[in-house]
Short mmCIF file of C-alpha atoms in Angstrom, two decimals:
data_model
loop_
_atom_site.label_atom_id
_atom_site.label_comp_id
_atom_site.label_asym_id
_atom_site.label_seq_id
_atom_site.Cartn_x
_atom_site.Cartn_y
_atom_site.Cartn_z
CA MET A 1 0.00 0.00 0.00
CA LYS A 2 2.82 2.40 0.88
CA LYS A 3 4.49 1.58 -2.43
CA ILE A 4 1.37 2.45 -4.40
CA LEU A 5 0.92 5.67 -2.44
CA PHE A 6 4.57 6.60 -3.04
CA VAL A 7 4.32 5.87 -6.80
CA GLY A 8 1.09 7.87 -6.99
CA LEU A 9 2.68 10.80 -5.17
CA CYS A 10 5.72 10.71 -7.49
CA PHE A 11 3.37 10.65 -10.48
CA LEU A 12 1.47 13.70 -9.21
CA ILE A 13 4.69 15.61 -8.55
CA SER A 14 5.97 14.85 -12.05
CA LEU A 15 2.63 15.95 -13.51
CA SER A 16 2.74 19.28 -11.70
CA ASN A 17 6.25 19.93 -13.02
CA SER A 18 5.18 19.23 -16.59
CA TYR A 19 2.54 21.96 -16.37
CA ALA A 20 4.89 24.56 -14.92
CA GLN A 21 4.92 27.80 -16.84
CA ARG A 22 8.12 28.61 -18.63
CA PHE A 23 9.44 32.10 -18.88
CA GLY A 24 12.43 34.02 -20.13
CA TYR A 25 13.52 37.59 -20.58
CA ILE A 26 15.16 39.75 -23.20
CA ASP A 27 16.87 43.12 -23.13
CA SER A 28 15.14 45.04 -25.91
CA GLN A 29 17.58 47.94 -25.57
CA VAL A 30 20.49 45.63 -26.46
CA ILE A 31 18.50 44.19 -29.35
CA ILE A 32 17.35 47.52 -30.76
CA GLU A 33 20.84 49.05 -30.59
CA GLN A 34 22.18 46.22 -32.75
CA LEU A 35 19.62 46.75 -35.51
CA PRO A 36 20.94 48.86 -38.41
CA GLU A 37 17.44 50.30 -38.88
CA TYR A 38 17.69 51.83 -35.40
CA ASN A 39 20.83 53.78 -36.33
CA GLU A 40 19.15 54.98 -39.54
CA ALA A 41 16.08 56.10 -37.59
CA GLU A 42 18.24 57.89 -35.02
CA GLN A 43 20.13 59.70 -37.80
CA LYS A 44 16.86 60.81 -39.43
CA LEU A 45 15.58 62.05 -36.07
CA LYS A 46 18.84 63.89 -35.40
CA LYS A 47 18.63 65.64 -38.79
CA LEU A 48 15.04 66.68 -38.12
CA THR A 49 15.89 67.85 -34.61
CA ASP A 50 18.90 69.83 -35.83
CA LYS A 51 16.78 71.45 -38.55
CA TRP A 52 14.07 72.43 -36.07
CA LEU A 53 16.61 73.66 -33.51
CA THR A 54 18.19 75.84 -36.21
CA GLN A 55 14.76 77.31 -36.98
CA LEU A 56 14.16 77.88 -33.27
CA ASP A 57 17.56 79.57 -32.88
CA GLY A 58 16.69 81.82 -35.83
CA MET A 59 13.44 82.82 -34.14
CA LYS A 60 15.26 83.53 -30.88
CA ALA A 61 17.86 85.64 -32.69
CA GLU A 62 15.16 87.59 -34.51
CA ILE A 63 13.36 88.29 -31.22
CA ALA A 64 16.62 89.34 -29.55
CA ASP A 65 17.41 91.69 -32.46
CA LEU A 66 13.95 93.27 -32.29
CA GLU A 67 14.23 93.70 -28.51
CA ARG A 68 17.67 95.33 -28.87
CA ALA A 69 16.41 97.62 -31.62
CA TYR A 70 13.39 98.55 -29.53
CA ALA A 71 15.58 99.33 -26.51
CA HIS A 72 17.76 101.65 -28.62
CA GLU A 73 14.84 103.39 -30.36
CA GLU A 74 12.37 103.46 -27.47
CA ILE A 75 13.00 107.12 -26.61
CA LEU A 76 12.38 108.24 -30.19
CA LEU A 77 9.18 106.24 -30.75
CA THR A 78 5.64 107.49 -30.39
CA PRO A 79 3.30 105.49 -28.11
CA GLU A 80 1.61 103.93 -31.17
CA MET A 81 4.97 102.87 -32.63
CA LYS A 82 6.05 101.46 -29.24
CA LYS A 83 2.84 99.43 -29.03
CA GLU A 84 3.30 98.21 -32.60
CA LYS A 85 6.88 97.04 -31.98
CA LEU A 86 6.04 95.44 -28.62
CA ASP A 87 3.07 93.64 -30.22
CA LYS A 88 5.34 92.35 -32.97
CA ILE A 89 7.84 91.06 -30.37
CA ALA A 90 5.02 89.45 -28.37
CA ASP A 91 3.62 87.80 -31.53
CA LEU A 92 7.04 86.42 -32.44
CA LYS A 93 7.51 85.06 -28.90
CA LYS A 94 4.09 83.41 -29.08
CA GLU A 95 4.94 81.95 -32.49
CA MET A 96 8.23 80.62 -31.10
CA ARG A 97 6.48 78.97 -28.12
CA GLU A 98 3.93 77.37 -30.46
CA PHE A 99 6.74 76.13 -32.70
CA GLN A 100 8.51 74.67 -29.66
CA THR A 101 5.35 72.98 -28.41
CA ASN A 102 4.32 71.66 -31.84
CA HIS A 103 7.75 70.27 -32.62
CA PHE A 104 9.29 69.30 -29.26
CA GLY A 105 6.33 69.14 -26.87
CA TYR A 106 4.49 66.09 -25.61
CA GLU A 107 3.06 64.34 -28.68
CA GLY A 108 4.68 66.95 -30.92
CA LEU A 109 6.22 66.27 -34.31
CA LEU A 110 9.41 64.84 -32.81
CA TYR A 111 7.37 62.40 -30.71
CA SER A 112 5.23 61.32 -33.66
CA LYS A 113 8.27 60.92 -35.93
CA ARG A 114 10.02 58.84 -33.26
CA MET A 115 6.93 56.60 -33.04
CA GLU A 116 6.74 56.41 -36.83
CA TYR A 117 10.37 55.27 -37.09
CA MET A 118 10.37 52.98 -34.04
CA LYS A 119 7.03 51.19 -34.57
CA PRO A 120 8.35 48.92 -37.38
CA LEU A 121 11.39 48.04 -35.24
CA GLN A 122 9.22 47.24 -32.23
CA ASP A 123 6.92 45.12 -34.39
CA LYS A 124 9.93 43.27 -35.81
CA ILE A 125 11.27 42.55 -32.31
CA ALA A 126 7.83 41.45 -31.09
CA GLN A 127 7.52 39.04 -34.02
CA ALA A 128 10.99 37.61 -33.32
CA CYS A 129 10.08 37.24 -29.62
CA GLN A 130 6.93 35.32 -30.57
CA THR A 131 8.95 33.01 -32.80
CA VAL A 132 11.54 32.39 -30.08
CA ALA A 133 8.79 31.84 -27.50
CA ARG A 134 7.18 29.19 -29.71
CA GLN A 135 10.52 27.53 -30.49
CA LYS A 136 11.62 27.46 -26.85
CA LYS A 137 8.10 26.67 -25.58
CA LEU A 138 7.99 29.76 -23.35
CA ASN A 139 4.79 31.06 -21.81
CA PHE A 140 6.14 34.52 -20.97
CA ILE A 141 8.97 36.74 -22.16
CA PHE A 142 9.74 39.77 -20.02
CA ASP A 143 11.66 42.80 -21.23
CA LYS A 144 14.51 43.74 -18.91
CA ALA A 145 14.65 47.24 -20.43
CA SER A 146 11.01 48.06 -19.66
CA ASP A 147 9.45 49.41 -16.50
CA ILE A 148 9.06 45.91 -15.07
CA THR A 149 11.58 45.59 -12.29
CA LEU A 150 13.59 42.40 -12.34
CA ILE A 151 15.42 42.21 -9.04
CA TYR A 152 17.38 39.18 -10.14
CA SER A 153 17.54 37.33 -13.42
CA ASP A 154 19.44 34.14 -14.06
CA PRO A 155 21.36 34.46 -17.34
CA LYS A 156 20.16 31.03 -18.43
CA TYR A 157 16.70 32.59 -18.92
CA ASN A 158 18.08 35.41 -21.09
CA TYR A 159 16.76 34.96 -24.62
CA THR A 160 18.17 38.19 -26.08
CA ASP A 161 20.68 36.28 -28.23
CA PHE A 162 17.95 34.04 -29.61
CA VAL A 163 15.89 37.07 -30.63
CA LEU A 164 18.96 38.66 -32.23
CA ASP A 165 19.59 35.41 -34.12
CA GLU A 166 15.96 35.39 -35.25
CA LEU A 167 16.40 38.95 -36.53
CA GLY A 168 19.62 37.96 -38.30
CA GLU A 169 21.65 40.31 -36.11
CA GLY A 170 23.21 37.75 -33.79
CA ASP A 171 26.94 37.38 -33.31
CA PRO A 172 28.15 34.45 -35.45
CA GLU A 173 30.73 33.71 -32.74
CA ASP A 174 27.96 33.00 -30.22
CA SER A 175 26.34 29.64 -30.53
CA PRO A 176 22.71 29.54 -29.35
CA ARG A 177 22.01 27.44 -26.31
#
């Protein structure tokens, strides 16, 4: 009787292990930095940012010039002319703030361009993660670079190299586990 009970218990323990959920993690920042498309996207964003910053600097310089000119001519101007020049300076400042907000603000052009360039890369990584998860029979893949805090992670559960291999960006020197 004890033997049967022991065999039954061993069988139940082995069954519970076979249904254990498998998980792994990746470091998407490492993956994304190794994709050539990421460097291209970053260069495009840098060009756009530099162009917009140049425009912004031009606006600032124009405002500074108008303010200097107003300060020098203020004594000679009639009240109507003063109001006209101050209104022009105020309008240019408002235009500059709108430009800044529209281009660099939250959900501005820079944000939308970044999303436009990064979305295909994120989709590509997600597809590779799904493929690796199916191949390795994983139930979950966590991203070490995201807001999820991993206090400790055993390197044997790191599937970053597998995802890089799936994307064709893996190091040929590394052999997948």
